[in-house]
Short mmCIF file of C-alpha atoms in Angstrom, two decimals:
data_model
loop_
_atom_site.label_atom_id
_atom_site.label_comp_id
_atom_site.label_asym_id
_atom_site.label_seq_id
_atom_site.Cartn_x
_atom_site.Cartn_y
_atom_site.Cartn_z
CA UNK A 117 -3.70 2.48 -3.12
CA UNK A 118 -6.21 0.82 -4.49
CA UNK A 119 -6.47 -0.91 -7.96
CA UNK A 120 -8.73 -0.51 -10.69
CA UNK A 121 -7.81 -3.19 -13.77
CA UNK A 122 -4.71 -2.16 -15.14
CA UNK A 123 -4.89 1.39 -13.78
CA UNK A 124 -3.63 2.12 -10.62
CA UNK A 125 -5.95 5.18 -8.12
CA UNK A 126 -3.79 6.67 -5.25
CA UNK A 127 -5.90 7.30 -2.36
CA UNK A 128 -5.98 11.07 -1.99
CA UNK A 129 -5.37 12.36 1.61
CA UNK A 130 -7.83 13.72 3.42
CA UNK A 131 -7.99 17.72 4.06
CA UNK A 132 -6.52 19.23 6.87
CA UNK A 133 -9.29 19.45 9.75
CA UNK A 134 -9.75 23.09 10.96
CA UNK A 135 -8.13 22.06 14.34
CA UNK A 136 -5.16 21.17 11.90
CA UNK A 137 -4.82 24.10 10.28
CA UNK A 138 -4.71 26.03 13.53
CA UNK A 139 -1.69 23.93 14.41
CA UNK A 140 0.07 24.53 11.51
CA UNK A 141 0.19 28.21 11.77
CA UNK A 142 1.50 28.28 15.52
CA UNK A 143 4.15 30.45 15.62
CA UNK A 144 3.75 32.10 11.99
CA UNK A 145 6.45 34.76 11.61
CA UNK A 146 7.25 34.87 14.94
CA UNK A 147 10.88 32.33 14.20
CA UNK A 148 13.47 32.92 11.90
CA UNK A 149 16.86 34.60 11.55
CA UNK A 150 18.26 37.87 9.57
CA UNK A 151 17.85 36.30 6.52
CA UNK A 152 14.32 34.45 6.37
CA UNK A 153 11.09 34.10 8.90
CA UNK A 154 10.75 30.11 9.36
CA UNK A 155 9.66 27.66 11.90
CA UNK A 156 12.76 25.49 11.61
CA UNK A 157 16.73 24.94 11.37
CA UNK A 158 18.83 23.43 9.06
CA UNK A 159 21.52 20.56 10.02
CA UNK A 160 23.85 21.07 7.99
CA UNK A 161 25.60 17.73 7.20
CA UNK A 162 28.74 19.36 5.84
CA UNK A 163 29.50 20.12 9.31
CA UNK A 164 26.65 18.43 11.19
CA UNK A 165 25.63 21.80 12.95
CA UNK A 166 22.42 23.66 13.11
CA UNK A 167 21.73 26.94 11.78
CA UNK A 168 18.60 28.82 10.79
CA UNK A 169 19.51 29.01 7.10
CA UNK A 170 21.92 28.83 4.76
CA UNK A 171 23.15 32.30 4.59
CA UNK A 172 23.85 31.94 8.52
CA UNK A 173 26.03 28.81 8.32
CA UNK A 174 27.88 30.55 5.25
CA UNK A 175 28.05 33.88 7.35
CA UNK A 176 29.70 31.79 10.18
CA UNK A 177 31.67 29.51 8.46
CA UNK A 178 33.46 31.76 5.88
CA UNK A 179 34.55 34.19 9.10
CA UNK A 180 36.91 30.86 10.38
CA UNK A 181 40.33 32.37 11.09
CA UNK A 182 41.74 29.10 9.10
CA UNK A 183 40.77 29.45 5.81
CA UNK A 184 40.92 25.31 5.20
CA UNK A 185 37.89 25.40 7.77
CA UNK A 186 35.98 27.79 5.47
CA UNK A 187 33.06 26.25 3.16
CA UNK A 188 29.06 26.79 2.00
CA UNK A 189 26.49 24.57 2.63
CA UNK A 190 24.70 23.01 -0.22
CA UNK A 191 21.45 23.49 -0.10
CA UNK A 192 20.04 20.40 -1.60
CA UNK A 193 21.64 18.40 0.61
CA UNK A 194 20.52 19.02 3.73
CA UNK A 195 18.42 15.83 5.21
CA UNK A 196 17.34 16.71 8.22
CA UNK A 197 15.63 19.64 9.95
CA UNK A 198 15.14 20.97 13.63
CA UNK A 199 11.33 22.43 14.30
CA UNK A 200 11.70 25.38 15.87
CA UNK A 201 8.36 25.34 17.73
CA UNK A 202 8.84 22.03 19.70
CA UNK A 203 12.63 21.17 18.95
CA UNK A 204 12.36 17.90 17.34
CA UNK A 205 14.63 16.57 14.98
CA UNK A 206 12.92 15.59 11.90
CA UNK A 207 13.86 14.43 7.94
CA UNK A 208 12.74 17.45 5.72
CA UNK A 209 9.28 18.35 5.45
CA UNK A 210 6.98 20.67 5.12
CA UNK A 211 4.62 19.95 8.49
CA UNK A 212 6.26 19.30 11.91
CA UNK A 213 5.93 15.66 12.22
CA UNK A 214 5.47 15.85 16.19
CA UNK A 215 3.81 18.85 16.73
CA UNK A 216 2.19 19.78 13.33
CA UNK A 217 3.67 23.54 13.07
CA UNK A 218 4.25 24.13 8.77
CA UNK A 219 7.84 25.22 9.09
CA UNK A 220 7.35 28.06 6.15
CA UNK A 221 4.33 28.97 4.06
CA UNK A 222 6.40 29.04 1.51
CA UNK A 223 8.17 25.06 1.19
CA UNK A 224 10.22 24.00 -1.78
CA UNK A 225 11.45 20.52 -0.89
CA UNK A 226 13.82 20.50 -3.85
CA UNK A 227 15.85 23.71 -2.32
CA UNK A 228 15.19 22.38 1.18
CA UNK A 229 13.96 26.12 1.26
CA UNK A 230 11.47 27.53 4.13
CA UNK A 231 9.98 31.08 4.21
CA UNK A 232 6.51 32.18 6.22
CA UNK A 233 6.63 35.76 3.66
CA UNK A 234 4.93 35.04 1.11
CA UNK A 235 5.00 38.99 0.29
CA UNK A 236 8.33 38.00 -2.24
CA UNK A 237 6.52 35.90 -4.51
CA UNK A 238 9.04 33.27 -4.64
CA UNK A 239 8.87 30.37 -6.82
CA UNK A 240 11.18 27.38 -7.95
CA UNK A 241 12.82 27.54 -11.35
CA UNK A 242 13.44 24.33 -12.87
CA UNK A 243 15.93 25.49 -15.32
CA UNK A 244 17.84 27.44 -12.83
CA UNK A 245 17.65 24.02 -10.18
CA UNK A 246 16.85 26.84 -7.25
CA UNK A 247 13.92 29.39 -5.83
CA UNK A 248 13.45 32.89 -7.20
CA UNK A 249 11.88 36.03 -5.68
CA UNK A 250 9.82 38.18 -7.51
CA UNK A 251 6.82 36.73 -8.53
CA UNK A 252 7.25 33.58 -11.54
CA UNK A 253 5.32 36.11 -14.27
CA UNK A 254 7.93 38.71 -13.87
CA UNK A 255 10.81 36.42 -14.79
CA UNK A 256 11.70 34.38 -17.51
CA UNK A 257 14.10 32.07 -17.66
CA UNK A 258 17.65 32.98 -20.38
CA UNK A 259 18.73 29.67 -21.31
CA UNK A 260 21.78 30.81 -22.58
CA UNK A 261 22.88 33.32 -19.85
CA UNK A 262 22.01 30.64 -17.88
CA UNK A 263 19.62 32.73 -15.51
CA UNK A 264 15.90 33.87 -14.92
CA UNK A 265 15.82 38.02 -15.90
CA UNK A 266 13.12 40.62 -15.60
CA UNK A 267 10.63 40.17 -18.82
CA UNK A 268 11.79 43.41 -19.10
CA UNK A 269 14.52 42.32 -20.91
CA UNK A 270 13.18 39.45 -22.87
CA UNK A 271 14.69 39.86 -26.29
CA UNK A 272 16.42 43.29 -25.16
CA UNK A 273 19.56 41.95 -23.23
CA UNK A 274 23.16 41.00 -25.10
CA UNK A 275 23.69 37.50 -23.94
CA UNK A 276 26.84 36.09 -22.34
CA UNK A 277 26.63 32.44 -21.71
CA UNK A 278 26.70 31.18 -18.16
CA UNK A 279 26.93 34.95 -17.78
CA UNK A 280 25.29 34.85 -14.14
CA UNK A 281 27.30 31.89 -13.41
CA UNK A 282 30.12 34.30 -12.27
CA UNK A 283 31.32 36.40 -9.47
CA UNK A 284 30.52 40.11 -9.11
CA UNK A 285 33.10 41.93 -10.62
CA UNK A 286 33.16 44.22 -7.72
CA UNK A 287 32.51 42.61 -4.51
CA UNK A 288 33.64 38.99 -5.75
CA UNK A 289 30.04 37.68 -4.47
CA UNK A 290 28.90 34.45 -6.83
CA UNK A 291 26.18 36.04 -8.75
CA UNK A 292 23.75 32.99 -9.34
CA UNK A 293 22.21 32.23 -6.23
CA UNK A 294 23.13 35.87 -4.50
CA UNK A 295 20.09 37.35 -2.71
CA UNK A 296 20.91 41.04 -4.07
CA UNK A 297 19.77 42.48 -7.18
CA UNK A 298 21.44 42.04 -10.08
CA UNK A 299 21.75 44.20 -13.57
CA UNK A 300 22.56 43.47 -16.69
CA UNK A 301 24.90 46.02 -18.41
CA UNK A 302 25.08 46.79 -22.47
CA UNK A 303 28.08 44.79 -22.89
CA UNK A 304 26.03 41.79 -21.77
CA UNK A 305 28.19 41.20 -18.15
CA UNK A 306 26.10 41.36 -15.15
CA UNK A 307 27.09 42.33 -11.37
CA UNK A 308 25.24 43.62 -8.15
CA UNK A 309 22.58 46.41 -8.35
CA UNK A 310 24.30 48.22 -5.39
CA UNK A 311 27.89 47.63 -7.00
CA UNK A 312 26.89 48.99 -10.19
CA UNK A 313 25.50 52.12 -8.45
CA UNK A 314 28.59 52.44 -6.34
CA UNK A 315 30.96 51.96 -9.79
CA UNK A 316 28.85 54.72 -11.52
CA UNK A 317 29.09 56.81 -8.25
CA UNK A 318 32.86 56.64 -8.24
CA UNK A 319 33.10 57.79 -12.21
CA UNK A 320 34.04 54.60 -13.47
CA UNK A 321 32.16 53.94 -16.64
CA UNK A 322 33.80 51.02 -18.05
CA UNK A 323 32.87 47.51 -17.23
CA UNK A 324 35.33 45.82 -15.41
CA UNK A 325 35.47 42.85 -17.34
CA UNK A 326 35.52 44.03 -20.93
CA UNK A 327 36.01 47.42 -20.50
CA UNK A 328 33.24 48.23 -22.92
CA UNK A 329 31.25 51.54 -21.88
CA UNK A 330 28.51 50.82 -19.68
CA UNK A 331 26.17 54.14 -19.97
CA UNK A 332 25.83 56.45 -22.91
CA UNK A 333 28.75 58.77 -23.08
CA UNK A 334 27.57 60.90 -26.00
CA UNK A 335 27.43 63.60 -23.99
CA UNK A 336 30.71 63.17 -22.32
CA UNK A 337 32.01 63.05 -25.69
CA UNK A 338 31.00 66.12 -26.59
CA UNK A 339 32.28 68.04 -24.47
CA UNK A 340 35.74 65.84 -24.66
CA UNK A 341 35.45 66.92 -28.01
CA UNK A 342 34.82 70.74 -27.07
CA UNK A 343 38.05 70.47 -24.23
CA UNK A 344 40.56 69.40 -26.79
CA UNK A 345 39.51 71.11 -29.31
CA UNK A 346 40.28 74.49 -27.16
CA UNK A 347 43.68 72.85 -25.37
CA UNK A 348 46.68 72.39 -27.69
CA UNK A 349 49.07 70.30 -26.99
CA UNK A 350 52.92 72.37 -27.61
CA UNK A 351 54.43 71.25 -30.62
CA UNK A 352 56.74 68.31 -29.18
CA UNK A 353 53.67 66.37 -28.22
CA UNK A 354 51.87 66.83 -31.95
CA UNK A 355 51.97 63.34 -33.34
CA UNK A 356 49.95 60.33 -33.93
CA UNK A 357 49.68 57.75 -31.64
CA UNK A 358 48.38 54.33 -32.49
CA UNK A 359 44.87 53.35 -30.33
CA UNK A 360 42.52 50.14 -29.81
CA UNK A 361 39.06 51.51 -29.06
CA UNK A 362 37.68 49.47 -25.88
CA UNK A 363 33.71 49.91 -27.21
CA UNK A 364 33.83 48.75 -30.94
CA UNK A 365 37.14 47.00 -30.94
CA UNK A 366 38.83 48.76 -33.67
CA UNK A 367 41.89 50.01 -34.09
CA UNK A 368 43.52 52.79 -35.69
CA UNK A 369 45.36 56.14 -35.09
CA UNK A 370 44.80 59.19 -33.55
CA UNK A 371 46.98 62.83 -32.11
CA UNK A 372 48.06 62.77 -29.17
CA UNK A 373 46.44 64.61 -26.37
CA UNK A 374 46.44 64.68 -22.31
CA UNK A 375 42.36 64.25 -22.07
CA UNK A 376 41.92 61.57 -24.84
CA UNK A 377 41.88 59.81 -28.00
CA UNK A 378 39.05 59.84 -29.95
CA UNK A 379 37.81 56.69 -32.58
CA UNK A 380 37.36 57.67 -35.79
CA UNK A 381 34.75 54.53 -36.35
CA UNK A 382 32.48 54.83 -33.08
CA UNK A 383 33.62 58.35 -31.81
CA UNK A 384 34.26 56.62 -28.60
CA UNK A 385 36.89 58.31 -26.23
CA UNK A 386 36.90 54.95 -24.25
CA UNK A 387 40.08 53.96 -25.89
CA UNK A 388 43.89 53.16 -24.81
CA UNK A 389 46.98 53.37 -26.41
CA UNK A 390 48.52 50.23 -27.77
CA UNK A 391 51.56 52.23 -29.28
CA UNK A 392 53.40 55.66 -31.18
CA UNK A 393 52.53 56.09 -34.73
CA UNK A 394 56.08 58.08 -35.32
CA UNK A 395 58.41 58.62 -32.30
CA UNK A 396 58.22 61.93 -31.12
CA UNK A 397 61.41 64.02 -32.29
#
C-alpha cells in the first residue's frame, strides 16, 4: 500500500499470467455433485464433515433415523473448503491456494457459493442476503414479500409480507432459499411451480392457506349456475342456509342445494356453510 499525503493507493494486483489462467480452469465442469458442477467441497462445521454442497449435507442429514440428529447447514458459515482437484484443505476462496484450480466460475464469497455454469445467470441479492438464478435484470427485489420476483410481476402481484419466508403449502419445503420454481397465486400466497400444477391437476382450486380461489372460475360458475338451476332439491331440503363466501369474505344467505351455494356479492360458489337460516321442518 503505498501512501500519497492524506490519501491512501492500494497496490492493484497484477493480472493473471496466461499460464495462470490455464491453471485455473483445470478440471472445469468435470467435479461436482447432483446439485451443482464445482471444483471443491464444503466442511461443514455444524458437523465437521465434507460434502459437495449444501443440498447434499441437507439430503444426508435430514434422512438420520433419529430425528434429534437431523439439521441444515448454514451456508454462510462454512470456513473452510476441500479443492477437489488436488485435495487440500483450504479457508474459502475463490482460487485453489496450492494448486491454483478456481473452484466455480461462478464465486460468491458471501453465500460461500461455487458453480462452473454460468448458463443460470446467477447473481447475489443483497436484500435477500443469498444468490439467485435467472439472470439479475429479470428479477427485482419485493421488499415487502420479502423476495426477488419475475419483473413480470412488478406492480402486478398482491403482496403478503415475508410471504416467501414460508413453507410450501403442499410439500412443506421452506420456500425462500428452495431451488424450485416458485408462483405467486391471486390471493398473494406463493408455493412450488410443480405443487401448484399438481394442486390444479387434482381439481383443487382453492389455496390452501386462505382458501381464496386461485384461477378464474367464471366459467365453472356458469355452468354451477346452469346444474342447479335444472336439479331441484324435494321440498324438505328448500330453505335458506346461512354462508361465508371464501373469495370476497362476505357473508350472507343462500337455498340450500347438494352442488353449491352461490354469493350474492361476488357470484362466487367458493363458499361454506357457517350455519341454517330456519331449521328445516
Amino acid at each position: 500500500m503505498e501512501e500519497d499525503g492524506d490519501n491512501f493507493v492500494v497496490d492493484q494486483p497484477p493480472p493473471p499470467t496466461e499460464e495462470e489462467l490455464d491453471r485455473q480452469d483445470v478440471g472445469k465442469l468435470l467435479y461436482g455433485c447432483d446439485h451443482y458442477r464445482r471444483r471443491c467441497k464444503l466442511r461443514a462445521p455444524c458437523c465437521n464433515e465434507i460434502f459437495t454442497c449444501r443440498h447434499c449435507h441437507n439430503e444426508a442429514k435430514n434422512a438420520l433415523t433419529n430425528p434429534k440428529e437431523r439439521h441444515e447447514l448454514v451456508r454462510h458459515n462454512v470456513k473452510q473448503v476441500v479443492c477437489a482437484v488436488c485435495n487440500t484443505e483450504q479457508q474459502v476462496a475463490e482460487i485453489c491456494s496450492e494448486c491454483g484450480v478456481k473452484f466455480g466460475e461462478y464465486y460468491c464469497e458471501i453465500c460461500r457459493f461455487y458453480d462452473d455454469n454460468r448458463t443460470k445467470g446467477q447473481f447475489h441479492c443483497d436484500d435477500c442476503g443469498i444468490c439467485r438464478v435467472g439472470g439479475r435484470e429479470n428479477f427485482f427485489h419485493c421488499k415487502k414479500c420479502g423476495s426477488c420476483y419475475s419483473v413480470e410481476l412488478r406492480d402486478n402481484h398482491l403482496c403478503v409480507e415475508n410471504s416467501m419466508k414460508n413453507h410450501c403449502p403442499i410439500c412443506y419445503e421452506f420456500l425462500f432459499d428452495s431451488v424450485k420454481g416458485t408462483t405467486i397465486m391471486k390471493c398473494g400466497h406463493t408455493m412450488h411451480m410443480e405443487c401448484h400444477t399438481e394442486m390444479i391437476h387434482q381439481n383443487q382450486y382453492r389455496c390452501p392457506i386462505c382458501s381464496k380461489s386461485v384461477l378464474n372460475m367464471s366459467g365453472t360458475w356458469q355452468r354451477l349456475d346452469m346444474e342447479i338451476e335444472a336439479t331441484a332439491m324435494p321440498e324438505e331440503y328448500r330453505y335458506e342456509v346461512s354462508i361465508l363466501c371464501n373469495d370476497c369474505n362476505s357473508t350472507g344467505k343462500a337455498f340450500f342445494h347438494i352442488l353449491g351455494h352461490k354469493c350474492k356479492h361476488c357470484n362466487s360458489y367458493n363458499t361454506r356453510m357457517i350455519g341454517t337460516g330456519e331449521d328445516p321442518q
